[in-house]
Short mmCIF file of C-alpha atoms in Angstrom, two decimals:
data_model
loop_
_atom_site.label_atom_id
_atom_site.label_comp_id
_atom_site.label_asym_id
_atom_site.label_seq_id
_atom_site.Cartn_x
_atom_site.Cartn_y
_atom_site.Cartn_z
CA MET A 1 115.16 27.22 101.60
CA ILE A 2 111.79 28.65 102.60
CA TYR A 3 112.76 28.12 106.24
CA TYR A 4 115.85 30.33 105.83
CA ILE A 5 113.89 33.03 103.99
CA VAL A 6 111.16 33.11 106.66
CA SER A 7 113.76 33.09 109.44
CA GLY A 8 115.65 35.92 107.79
CA LEU A 9 112.49 37.98 107.40
CA LEU A 10 111.55 37.39 111.05
CA ILE A 11 115.01 38.41 112.23
CA PHE A 12 114.87 41.51 110.02
CA ALA A 13 111.37 42.40 111.30
CA CYS A 14 112.43 41.94 114.93
CA THR A 15 115.53 44.05 114.37
CA ILE A 16 113.47 46.87 112.84
CA TYR A 17 110.91 46.58 115.64
CA TYR A 18 113.49 46.90 118.42
CA TRP A 19 115.32 49.65 116.55
CA LEU A 20 112.10 51.67 116.25
CA LYS A 21 111.19 50.90 119.85
CA THR A 22 114.55 52.27 120.97
CA LYS A 23 114.15 55.36 118.79
CA TYR A 24 110.65 56.07 120.10
CA SER A 25 111.55 55.59 123.76
CA TYR A 26 113.86 58.62 123.73
CA TRP A 27 111.47 60.92 125.61
CA SER A 28 109.95 58.34 127.95
CA LYS A 29 113.45 57.50 129.22
CA ARG A 30 113.80 61.18 130.12
CA GLY A 31 110.47 61.38 131.91
CA ILE A 32 108.78 63.55 129.27
CA VAL A 33 105.28 62.80 128.03
CA SER A 34 104.78 62.05 124.35
CA PRO A 35 101.64 61.71 122.17
CA PRO A 36 100.91 58.39 120.41
CA ILE A 37 103.10 57.73 117.39
CA VAL A 38 102.77 56.19 113.95
CA PRO A 39 105.92 54.12 113.21
CA VAL A 40 108.35 55.88 110.86
CA LEU A 41 106.09 58.97 110.59
CA GLY A 42 106.29 59.71 114.32
CA ASN A 43 103.67 62.16 115.61
CA PHE A 44 103.37 64.02 112.32
CA SER A 45 101.64 61.60 109.98
CA SER A 46 98.71 63.97 109.38
CA VAL A 47 101.05 66.84 108.47
CA THR A 48 103.39 64.65 106.39
CA LEU A 49 100.39 63.41 104.40
CA GLN A 50 99.14 67.03 104.12
CA LYS A 51 95.82 66.22 105.79
CA GLN A 52 96.28 68.69 108.66
CA SER A 53 98.18 71.93 109.11
CA TYR A 54 101.02 72.03 111.58
CA PHE A 55 99.23 74.99 113.23
CA ASP A 56 96.33 72.73 114.18
CA LEU A 57 98.51 69.77 115.13
CA PHE A 58 100.74 71.71 117.53
CA THR A 59 97.67 73.32 119.08
CA GLU A 60 96.27 69.83 119.72
CA PHE A 61 99.49 68.80 121.45
CA TYR A 62 99.54 72.04 123.44
CA ASN A 63 95.95 71.68 124.65
CA ASN A 64 96.09 67.93 125.31
CA TYR A 65 99.02 68.33 127.69
CA ALA A 66 98.01 71.53 129.45
CA ASP A 67 99.62 70.45 132.73
CA GLN A 68 103.06 69.93 131.17
CA LYS A 69 105.94 72.34 130.56
CA TYR A 70 107.46 70.05 127.94
CA ILE A 71 106.06 67.63 125.36
CA GLY A 72 108.30 65.17 123.56
CA VAL A 73 107.39 64.49 119.93
CA TYR A 74 108.98 62.74 116.97
CA ILE A 75 109.22 64.30 113.53
CA GLY A 76 109.77 61.06 111.67
CA LEU A 77 112.49 59.49 113.81
CA ARG A 78 113.90 62.76 115.11
CA PRO A 79 113.09 63.58 118.75
CA THR A 80 111.88 67.17 119.12
CA LEU A 81 110.89 69.02 122.29
CA ILE A 82 107.81 71.25 122.38
CA VAL A 83 108.13 73.91 125.09
CA ARG A 84 104.85 75.42 126.31
CA ASP A 85 105.95 77.30 129.45
CA PRO A 86 106.67 81.05 128.89
CA GLU A 87 109.48 81.14 131.46
CA VAL A 88 111.27 78.28 129.75
CA ILE A 89 110.65 79.92 126.36
CA LYS A 90 112.23 83.11 127.70
CA GLN A 91 115.22 81.06 128.83
CA ILE A 92 115.65 79.70 125.29
CA LEU A 93 115.04 82.88 123.29
CA ILE A 94 116.66 85.46 125.56
CA LYS A 95 118.46 84.46 128.76
CA ASP A 96 120.38 81.47 127.40
CA PHE A 97 120.26 82.47 123.75
CA SER A 98 123.94 81.61 123.32
CA GLN A 99 122.98 77.94 123.78
CA PHE A 100 120.15 78.12 121.21
CA GLN A 101 121.44 80.32 118.39
CA ASP A 102 120.71 77.83 115.61
CA ARG A 103 117.30 77.11 114.13
CA GLY A 104 118.37 73.67 112.98
CA VAL A 105 116.12 73.73 109.92
CA SER A 106 118.81 73.55 107.25
CA PHE A 107 118.76 70.10 105.66
CA THR A 108 120.36 70.28 102.22
CA ASP A 109 123.68 71.54 100.92
CA SER A 110 122.06 74.45 99.13
CA ASP A 111 123.39 78.01 98.98
CA ILE A 112 119.82 79.20 99.46
CA GLU A 113 119.98 78.13 103.12
CA GLN A 114 122.85 80.55 103.82
CA ASN A 115 120.35 83.31 104.48
CA LEU A 116 119.65 85.31 107.61
CA PHE A 117 116.71 83.09 108.60
CA PHE A 118 118.24 79.63 108.12
CA ALA A 119 121.96 80.27 108.61
CA GLU A 120 123.79 78.63 111.48
CA ALA A 121 125.20 80.69 114.33
CA ASP A 122 128.57 81.87 112.95
CA VAL A 123 127.20 82.93 109.57
CA TRP A 124 124.04 84.36 111.13
CA ARG A 125 126.02 86.62 113.51
CA VAL A 126 127.98 88.18 110.64
CA LEU A 127 124.88 88.66 108.50
CA ARG A 128 122.77 90.08 111.32
CA HIS A 129 125.52 92.50 112.33
CA ARG A 130 125.99 93.79 108.79
CA LEU A 131 122.34 93.87 107.70
CA THR A 132 120.88 95.58 110.79
CA PRO A 133 121.62 99.12 109.47
CA ILE A 134 119.16 98.52 106.61
CA PHE A 135 116.29 98.65 109.10
CA THR A 136 117.10 101.75 111.13
CA THR A 137 114.43 104.45 111.41
CA GLY A 138 116.40 106.74 109.13
CA LYS A 139 116.71 104.07 106.45
CA LEU A 140 113.04 103.21 106.80
CA LYS A 141 112.06 106.83 106.19
CA THR A 142 113.98 106.92 102.91
CA MET A 143 111.84 104.02 101.65
CA ILE A 144 108.50 105.67 102.43
CA PRO A 145 108.10 107.41 99.02
CA LEU A 146 108.51 104.02 97.32
CA VAL A 147 105.94 102.44 99.65
CA LEU A 148 103.52 105.32 99.01
CA LYS A 149 103.91 104.80 95.26
CA SER A 150 102.90 101.16 95.76
CA MET A 151 99.98 102.26 97.94
CA ASN A 152 98.72 104.49 95.14
CA GLY A 153 99.10 101.57 92.74
CA LEU A 154 96.95 99.49 95.10
CA LEU A 155 94.21 102.13 95.18
CA ASP A 156 94.26 102.57 91.39
CA TYR A 157 94.01 98.80 90.94
CA ALA A 158 91.09 98.57 93.39
CA ASP A 159 89.28 101.37 91.56
CA ARG A 160 89.70 99.56 88.24
CA THR A 161 88.64 96.13 89.44
CA ILE A 162 85.77 96.69 91.89
CA GLY A 163 82.77 95.38 90.00
CA GLU A 164 79.09 96.02 90.61
CA ASN A 165 78.97 93.66 93.58
CA GLY A 166 82.43 94.68 94.85
CA VAL A 167 83.43 91.14 95.87
CA MET A 168 87.21 90.77 96.11
CA GLU A 169 89.66 88.17 97.42
CA MET A 170 91.84 90.01 99.91
CA ARG A 171 94.93 87.79 99.89
CA SER A 172 95.33 88.26 96.17
CA LEU A 173 94.84 92.03 96.48
CA ALA A 174 97.23 92.46 99.42
CA SER A 175 99.90 90.28 97.81
CA LYS A 176 99.97 92.53 94.74
CA TYR A 177 100.70 95.49 97.00
CA THR A 178 103.39 93.80 99.10
CA LEU A 179 105.04 92.33 96.01
CA ASP A 180 105.22 95.80 94.49
CA VAL A 181 106.71 97.21 97.71
CA ILE A 182 109.39 94.55 98.10
CA GLY A 183 110.32 94.67 94.41
CA SER A 184 110.81 98.42 94.59
CA CYS A 185 112.29 98.85 98.09
CA ALA A 186 114.59 95.85 98.09
CA PHE A 187 115.64 95.35 94.48
CA GLY A 188 114.73 98.44 92.51
CA VAL A 189 112.74 96.23 90.15
CA GLU A 190 109.43 97.12 88.51
CA VAL A 191 107.53 93.88 89.09
CA ASP A 192 104.31 95.02 87.37
CA ALA A 193 102.40 93.66 90.36
CA PHE A 194 99.05 95.26 89.51
CA SER A 195 98.90 93.87 85.99
CA GLU A 196 96.48 91.05 85.18
CA LYS A 197 99.07 89.45 82.91
CA GLU A 198 101.05 86.40 83.95
CA ASN A 199 103.84 87.58 86.20
CA VAL A 200 107.00 85.62 86.99
CA TYR A 201 107.60 87.61 90.18
CA ARG A 202 104.14 86.75 91.50
CA GLU A 203 104.48 83.12 90.41
CA ILE A 204 107.77 82.77 92.30
CA ALA A 205 106.31 84.39 95.41
CA ASN A 206 103.30 82.07 95.39
CA ARG A 207 105.46 78.96 95.01
CA MET A 208 108.00 79.77 97.69
CA LEU A 209 105.98 78.47 100.63
CA LEU A 210 103.74 75.92 98.97
CA PHE A 211 104.85 72.47 100.10
CA ASP A 212 104.46 70.46 96.90
CA SER A 213 105.17 66.72 96.75
CA LYS A 214 108.88 67.23 96.00
CA VAL A 215 109.36 69.45 99.07
CA ALA A 216 107.35 67.00 101.19
CA ILE A 217 109.62 64.12 100.09
CA PHE A 218 112.76 66.13 100.95
CA ARG A 219 111.39 66.93 104.41
CA PHE A 220 110.31 63.33 105.01
CA ILE A 221 113.76 61.96 104.10
CA ASN A 222 115.37 64.48 106.43
CA SER A 223 113.04 63.49 109.29
CA LEU A 224 114.11 59.84 108.90
CA PHE A 225 117.80 60.43 108.26
CA PRO A 226 118.85 63.88 109.54
CA GLY A 227 121.88 65.20 107.70
CA LEU A 228 121.76 62.60 104.90
CA LEU A 229 120.79 65.05 102.15
CA LYS A 230 123.50 67.48 103.23
CA THR A 231 126.11 64.70 103.40
CA LEU A 232 125.21 63.58 99.88
CA GLY A 233 125.47 67.16 98.63
CA VAL A 234 121.80 67.28 97.60
CA LYS A 235 120.61 70.73 96.62
CA SER A 236 117.29 72.43 97.36
CA ALA A 237 114.00 70.88 96.31
CA GLN A 238 113.17 74.22 94.68
CA LYS A 239 116.43 74.88 92.88
CA ASP A 240 114.69 76.72 90.05
CA ILE A 241 113.40 79.28 92.54
CA PHE A 242 116.89 79.95 93.86
CA ASP A 243 118.20 80.16 90.30
CA PHE A 244 115.65 82.93 89.71
CA PHE A 245 117.17 84.96 92.55
CA VAL A 246 120.74 84.20 91.47
CA ASN A 247 119.96 85.46 87.97
CA MET A 248 118.22 88.57 89.33
CA VAL A 249 121.16 89.36 91.63
CA ASN A 250 123.69 88.76 88.83
CA GLU A 251 121.89 91.29 86.64
CA ILE A 252 121.63 93.92 89.40
CA VAL A 253 125.29 93.48 90.43
CA LYS A 254 126.41 93.74 86.81
CA GLU A 255 124.47 96.99 86.46
CA ARG A 256 125.45 98.64 89.77
CA PHE A 257 128.84 97.25 90.89
CA GLY A 258 131.50 99.96 91.26
CA LYS A 259 129.03 102.76 90.55
CA PRO A 260 127.51 105.39 92.90
CA LYS A 261 124.65 103.94 94.92
CA VAL A 262 121.60 105.97 93.94
CA ARG A 263 118.60 103.97 95.18
CA LYS A 264 120.01 103.16 98.66
CA ASP A 265 117.90 100.00 98.68
CA PHE A 266 118.68 96.50 99.95
CA MET A 267 120.68 95.56 96.86
CA ASP A 268 122.75 98.76 97.01
CA PHE A 269 123.65 97.87 100.58
CA MET A 270 124.59 94.28 99.69
CA ILE A 271 126.69 95.46 96.73
CA GLU A 272 128.56 97.87 99.02
CA LEU A 273 129.40 94.89 101.25
CA LYS A 274 130.53 92.91 98.20
CA GLU A 275 132.80 95.76 97.14
CA GLN A 276 134.52 95.50 100.54
CA GLY A 277 135.46 91.88 99.76
CA ARG A 278 135.14 89.89 102.96
CA VAL A 279 133.17 91.11 105.97
CA VAL A 280 134.19 90.30 109.52
CA ARG A 281 132.20 90.09 112.73
CA ARG A 282 134.35 90.97 115.74
CA GLY A 283 133.57 91.20 119.44
CA ASP A 284 132.81 87.56 120.25
CA ASP A 285 135.32 85.01 121.49
CA HIS A 286 136.50 84.67 117.89
CA GLU A 287 136.23 86.35 114.51
CA LYS A 288 134.17 85.12 111.59
CA GLU A 289 134.96 86.10 108.02
CA LEU A 290 132.34 85.90 105.31
CA GLU A 291 132.84 86.40 101.60
CA ILE A 292 129.94 88.24 99.98
CA THR A 293 129.38 86.19 96.83
CA ASN A 294 126.49 86.62 94.42
CA GLU A 295 125.07 83.33 95.73
CA LEU A 296 125.14 84.63 99.31
CA MET A 297 123.45 87.83 98.16
CA ALA A 298 120.82 85.75 96.34
CA ALA A 299 120.14 83.81 99.55
CA GLN A 300 119.46 87.09 101.39
CA ALA A 301 117.34 88.31 98.47
CA PHE A 302 115.29 85.11 98.70
CA ILE A 303 114.48 85.54 102.39
CA PHE A 304 113.80 89.28 102.16
CA TYR A 305 111.53 88.72 99.17
CA LEU A 306 109.67 85.99 101.03
CA GLY A 307 109.44 87.89 104.32
CA GLY A 308 108.40 91.18 102.77
CA PHE A 309 105.81 89.57 100.51
CA GLU A 310 104.33 86.85 102.70
CA THR A 311 104.14 88.27 106.22
CA SER A 312 102.48 91.54 105.32
CA SER A 313 100.08 90.27 102.65
CA GLY A 314 98.81 87.55 104.97
CA THR A 315 98.41 89.94 107.90
CA MET A 316 96.65 92.59 105.81
CA SER A 317 94.15 90.10 104.38
CA PHE A 318 93.35 88.55 107.78
CA LEU A 319 92.84 92.05 109.19
CA MET A 320 90.36 92.82 106.40
CA HIS A 321 88.52 89.62 107.23
CA GLU A 322 88.19 90.54 110.90
CA ILE A 323 87.06 94.13 110.44
CA SER A 324 84.48 93.01 107.87
CA GLN A 325 82.98 90.97 110.71
CA ASN A 326 83.44 93.70 113.33
CA LEU A 327 82.07 96.87 111.77
CA ASP A 328 82.32 98.87 115.01
CA ILE A 329 86.07 98.30 115.03
CA GLN A 330 86.23 99.24 111.34
CA GLU A 331 84.40 102.51 111.89
CA ARG A 332 86.64 103.51 114.78
CA LEU A 333 89.62 102.64 112.61
CA HIS A 334 88.32 104.73 109.71
CA LYS A 335 87.70 107.68 112.03
CA GLU A 336 91.28 107.61 113.31
CA ILE A 337 92.78 107.18 109.84
CA SER A 338 90.72 110.05 108.39
CA GLU A 339 91.55 112.44 111.23
CA VAL A 340 95.28 111.72 111.11
CA ILE A 341 95.46 111.95 107.30
CA GLU A 342 93.62 115.27 107.38
CA ARG A 343 95.97 116.58 110.06
CA HIS A 344 99.09 115.59 108.09
CA GLY A 345 97.75 116.31 104.62
CA GLY A 346 98.14 112.69 103.51
CA VAL A 347 99.71 109.38 104.45
CA THR A 348 103.21 110.02 105.79
CA TYR A 349 105.66 108.20 108.07
CA GLU A 350 104.75 110.61 110.87
CA ALA A 351 101.03 110.07 110.23
CA ILE A 352 101.41 106.29 110.45
CA ASN A 353 103.19 106.63 113.80
CA GLU A 354 100.17 108.52 115.14
CA MET A 355 97.69 105.80 114.16
CA ARG A 356 97.67 104.06 117.54
CA TYR A 357 94.41 102.20 117.05
CA LEU A 358 95.50 100.91 113.64
CA GLU A 359 98.59 99.44 115.30
CA MET A 360 96.41 97.87 118.02
CA VAL A 361 94.20 96.26 115.35
CA LEU A 362 97.31 95.06 113.50
CA ASP A 363 98.78 93.58 116.70
CA GLU A 364 95.54 91.73 117.46
CA THR A 365 95.52 90.39 113.89
CA LEU A 366 99.05 89.08 114.42
CA ARG A 367 97.86 87.39 117.61
CA LYS A 368 95.00 85.54 115.94
CA TYR A 369 96.92 84.93 112.74
CA PRO A 370 100.68 84.61 113.35
CA ILE A 371 102.05 83.94 109.89
CA LEU A 372 104.66 81.52 111.25
CA GLY A 373 102.94 79.19 113.70
CA VAL A 374 106.09 78.01 115.46
CA LEU A 375 109.60 79.13 116.32
CA VAL A 376 112.34 76.53 115.93
CA ARG A 377 115.62 76.41 117.83
CA GLN A 378 118.39 73.85 118.28
CA SER A 379 120.76 73.34 121.21
CA ILE A 380 124.34 73.90 120.10
CA SER A 381 125.76 72.08 123.16
CA PRO A 382 124.43 69.87 126.00
CA TYR A 383 122.05 71.90 128.18
CA THR A 384 120.06 71.43 131.38
CA PHE A 385 117.08 73.69 132.03
CA PRO A 386 117.39 75.68 135.30
CA ASN A 387 115.56 74.19 138.31
CA SER A 388 114.88 71.06 136.29
CA LYS A 389 116.22 67.59 135.62
CA ILE A 390 115.45 67.96 131.92
CA SER A 391 118.67 67.79 129.92
CA LEU A 392 119.14 68.18 126.18
CA GLU A 393 121.80 66.63 124.02
CA LYS A 394 123.69 68.74 121.52
CA GLY A 395 121.60 69.16 118.36
CA THR A 396 118.20 68.62 120.00
CA SER A 397 115.43 70.45 118.12
CA ILE A 398 113.04 72.66 120.09
CA ILE A 399 109.68 73.96 118.94
CA ILE A 400 107.90 76.96 120.50
CA PRO A 401 104.20 76.72 119.54
CA VAL A 402 103.43 80.39 118.83
CA TYR A 403 99.96 79.81 117.37
CA ALA A 404 98.89 77.73 120.37
CA LEU A 405 100.27 80.29 122.84
CA HIS A 406 98.28 83.04 121.12
CA TYR A 407 95.07 81.07 121.70
CA ASP A 408 95.73 80.17 125.33
CA PRO A 409 92.92 81.74 127.44
CA GLN A 410 95.33 81.95 130.36
CA TYR A 411 97.11 84.77 128.52
CA PHE A 412 94.41 85.95 126.12
CA PRO A 413 90.88 85.56 127.59
CA ASN A 414 88.22 84.62 125.01
CA PRO A 415 90.95 83.99 122.42
CA LEU A 416 88.55 83.51 119.50
CA GLU A 417 87.23 87.04 119.99
CA PHE A 418 88.90 89.77 117.95
CA ASP A 419 89.68 92.45 120.54
CA PRO A 420 92.27 95.15 119.72
CA GLU A 421 91.99 96.48 123.28
CA ARG A 422 94.30 93.64 124.33
CA PHE A 423 97.05 95.77 122.81
CA SER A 424 96.25 99.16 124.29
CA PRO A 425 99.43 100.55 125.91
CA GLU A 426 98.23 99.69 129.43
CA ASN A 427 97.08 96.15 128.54
CA LYS A 428 100.11 95.38 126.40
CA ALA A 429 102.36 96.25 129.35
CA LYS A 430 100.59 93.59 131.44
CA LEU A 431 101.26 90.72 129.02
CA PRO A 432 103.70 88.12 130.37
CA SER A 433 106.98 87.89 128.52
CA CYS A 434 107.15 85.43 125.60
CA VAL A 435 103.44 84.69 125.18
CA TYR A 436 103.04 87.03 122.18
CA LEU A 437 105.60 86.11 119.53
CA PRO A 438 104.49 87.01 115.99
CA PHE A 439 108.05 88.13 115.18
CA GLY A 440 109.88 85.96 117.69
CA ASP A 441 111.91 87.47 120.53
CA GLY A 442 115.49 87.84 121.64
CA PRO A 443 118.57 88.43 119.47
CA ARG A 444 117.25 86.23 116.65
CA ASN A 445 113.87 87.91 116.29
CA CYS A 446 112.67 89.15 112.89
CA ILE A 447 115.07 91.84 111.67
CA GLY A 448 112.44 93.27 109.30
CA MET A 449 109.65 93.50 111.88
CA ARG A 450 109.33 97.29 111.79
CA PHE A 451 109.42 97.43 107.99
CA ALA A 452 106.71 94.74 107.79
CA LYS A 453 104.44 96.70 110.14
CA VAL A 454 105.03 100.04 108.42
CA GLN A 455 104.34 98.73 104.90
CA SER A 456 101.18 97.01 106.19
CA MET A 457 99.95 100.12 108.00
CA ILE A 458 100.54 102.36 104.98
CA GLY A 459 98.63 100.03 102.67
CA LEU A 460 95.80 99.60 105.17
CA ALA A 461 95.56 103.32 105.94
CA GLY A 462 95.31 104.25 102.27
CA PHE A 463 92.81 101.50 101.48
CA LEU A 464 90.51 101.91 104.50
CA HIS A 465 90.46 105.69 104.10
CA LYS A 466 88.87 105.18 100.69
CA TYR A 467 86.93 101.90 101.07
CA ARG A 468 84.98 99.89 103.60
CA VAL A 469 84.77 96.10 103.68
CA GLU A 470 81.76 93.96 104.53
CA PRO A 471 81.02 90.21 104.63
CA THR A 472 79.74 88.43 101.52
CA GLY A 473 77.98 85.13 100.95
CA GLN A 474 81.45 83.61 100.47
CA THR A 475 82.81 84.99 103.76
CA LYS A 476 83.44 82.37 106.44
CA ARG A 477 83.44 83.46 110.06
CA HIS A 478 86.14 80.96 111.00
CA LEU A 479 88.72 80.31 108.33
CA GLU A 480 90.11 76.87 107.54
CA ILE A 481 93.91 76.64 107.40
CA GLU A 482 95.56 75.40 104.21
CA PRO A 483 97.56 72.27 105.21
CA LYS A 484 99.94 72.47 102.22
CA SER A 485 101.28 75.91 103.10
CA GLY A 486 104.29 76.64 105.28
CA THR A 487 102.66 79.83 106.54
CA LEU A 488 99.21 80.61 107.89
CA THR A 489 96.98 80.71 104.81
CA SER A 490 93.22 80.45 104.43
CA LYS A 491 92.31 77.35 102.43
CA ASP A 492 89.46 78.99 100.52
CA GLY A 493 90.77 82.54 100.30
CA ILE A 494 89.49 85.62 102.14
CA TRP A 495 86.46 87.12 100.43
CA VAL A 496 84.89 90.47 101.32
CA ASN A 497 82.61 93.02 99.72
CA VAL A 498 84.54 96.25 99.00
CA LYS A 499 82.56 99.50 98.81
CA ARG A 500 83.74 103.02 98.09
CA ARG A 501 83.21 105.52 100.88
#
């Protein structure tokens, strides 16, 4: 009896061994280098166990294989290709975009993933086509009074809370401002962002990108058995968060449906689409119809809430950190802001567009601190890279290591140095294509990029006109990345000393 048990276990072990060996020989058979693996966890054990951020891990891969255009890695059992050559990246994002329209990051059967960021090609094309008008210059201008109201709320809050020593945590401060902006501009909701009371809107925003154990388990299962969760009809790991947006959308639709659209905000626009019934995207080789349900609207609300809150608050706080360390840059910035505000009689859309140095400082902040450290794409059909023998099967995942590219001295000399002059008009024009990607590139770049920059610049202009920031005893020169966050976040916060001018 024991003999049969031992024999069975040996056969099982050998079967698993050869199965794993076959799985993990995928890239070597194609002549692509691959880092050492941990069985089952692949190359991502440190990230899966939340010991290291994916920003740091991809940078390690990028630097360790500096002579390679491609690096083959395994997320669990799933083969994934890291592309580190800008010309190949350009091929993926722009020239052959039709082959790489999907992100391939949807892994449950949840309505929340039918949003503009996660949606697969057919749904994405309809959504992108219909949502683009929200972000025209004219539409952006109509939102400026709401953004200015939030800016004044930020300044009032800072005045109330600056203590004798003036020490403040910038991420917390900036997130109050961006939460107030997105609540007002997108949903017409008073989120009470500057209150010290417990706030459900702030709680939801803080949870959205924190990878707790439940989210980590979902991602791990998907890395071992891609498509299993979707096949089983499993919903999102954070269903309660999506339910929050569904309930919010239901209330807004109930209040506004069939009535004149007064606010002209994101929800007004979505309700107008809903009133049309189905929306159609024409002009491709086929038509795609999409019914605008409350759940679909909630999915868009989720991603706009996340994008508007997270991208700008992170960028603003990292910028404050850098100028607290570089006081010469801060003084030049203050001089420009003061002169432009005086010329225009206040912060206006036109004034912001004249603040060239502020935009340079913002662009350099986005280089050092891209909020999303990677871009993800998936081949929708078999594909062979031009002038190469490298071929991809349908459904192969591709990762573009944005954070690592931004720190490559080949493109950005002395990358640890904070130097806004990299983004002067003449220097920016010299940058190779697809080495600076804070908002992606090509047809599937960030649709809200201009809005994110404008809301950040308005908040920064108002704040830095009135205050200066300096290092404190808690300020770290080089910030440690939080490994549990899906976006670039400082592990210990961003602390500065705020002083009135």
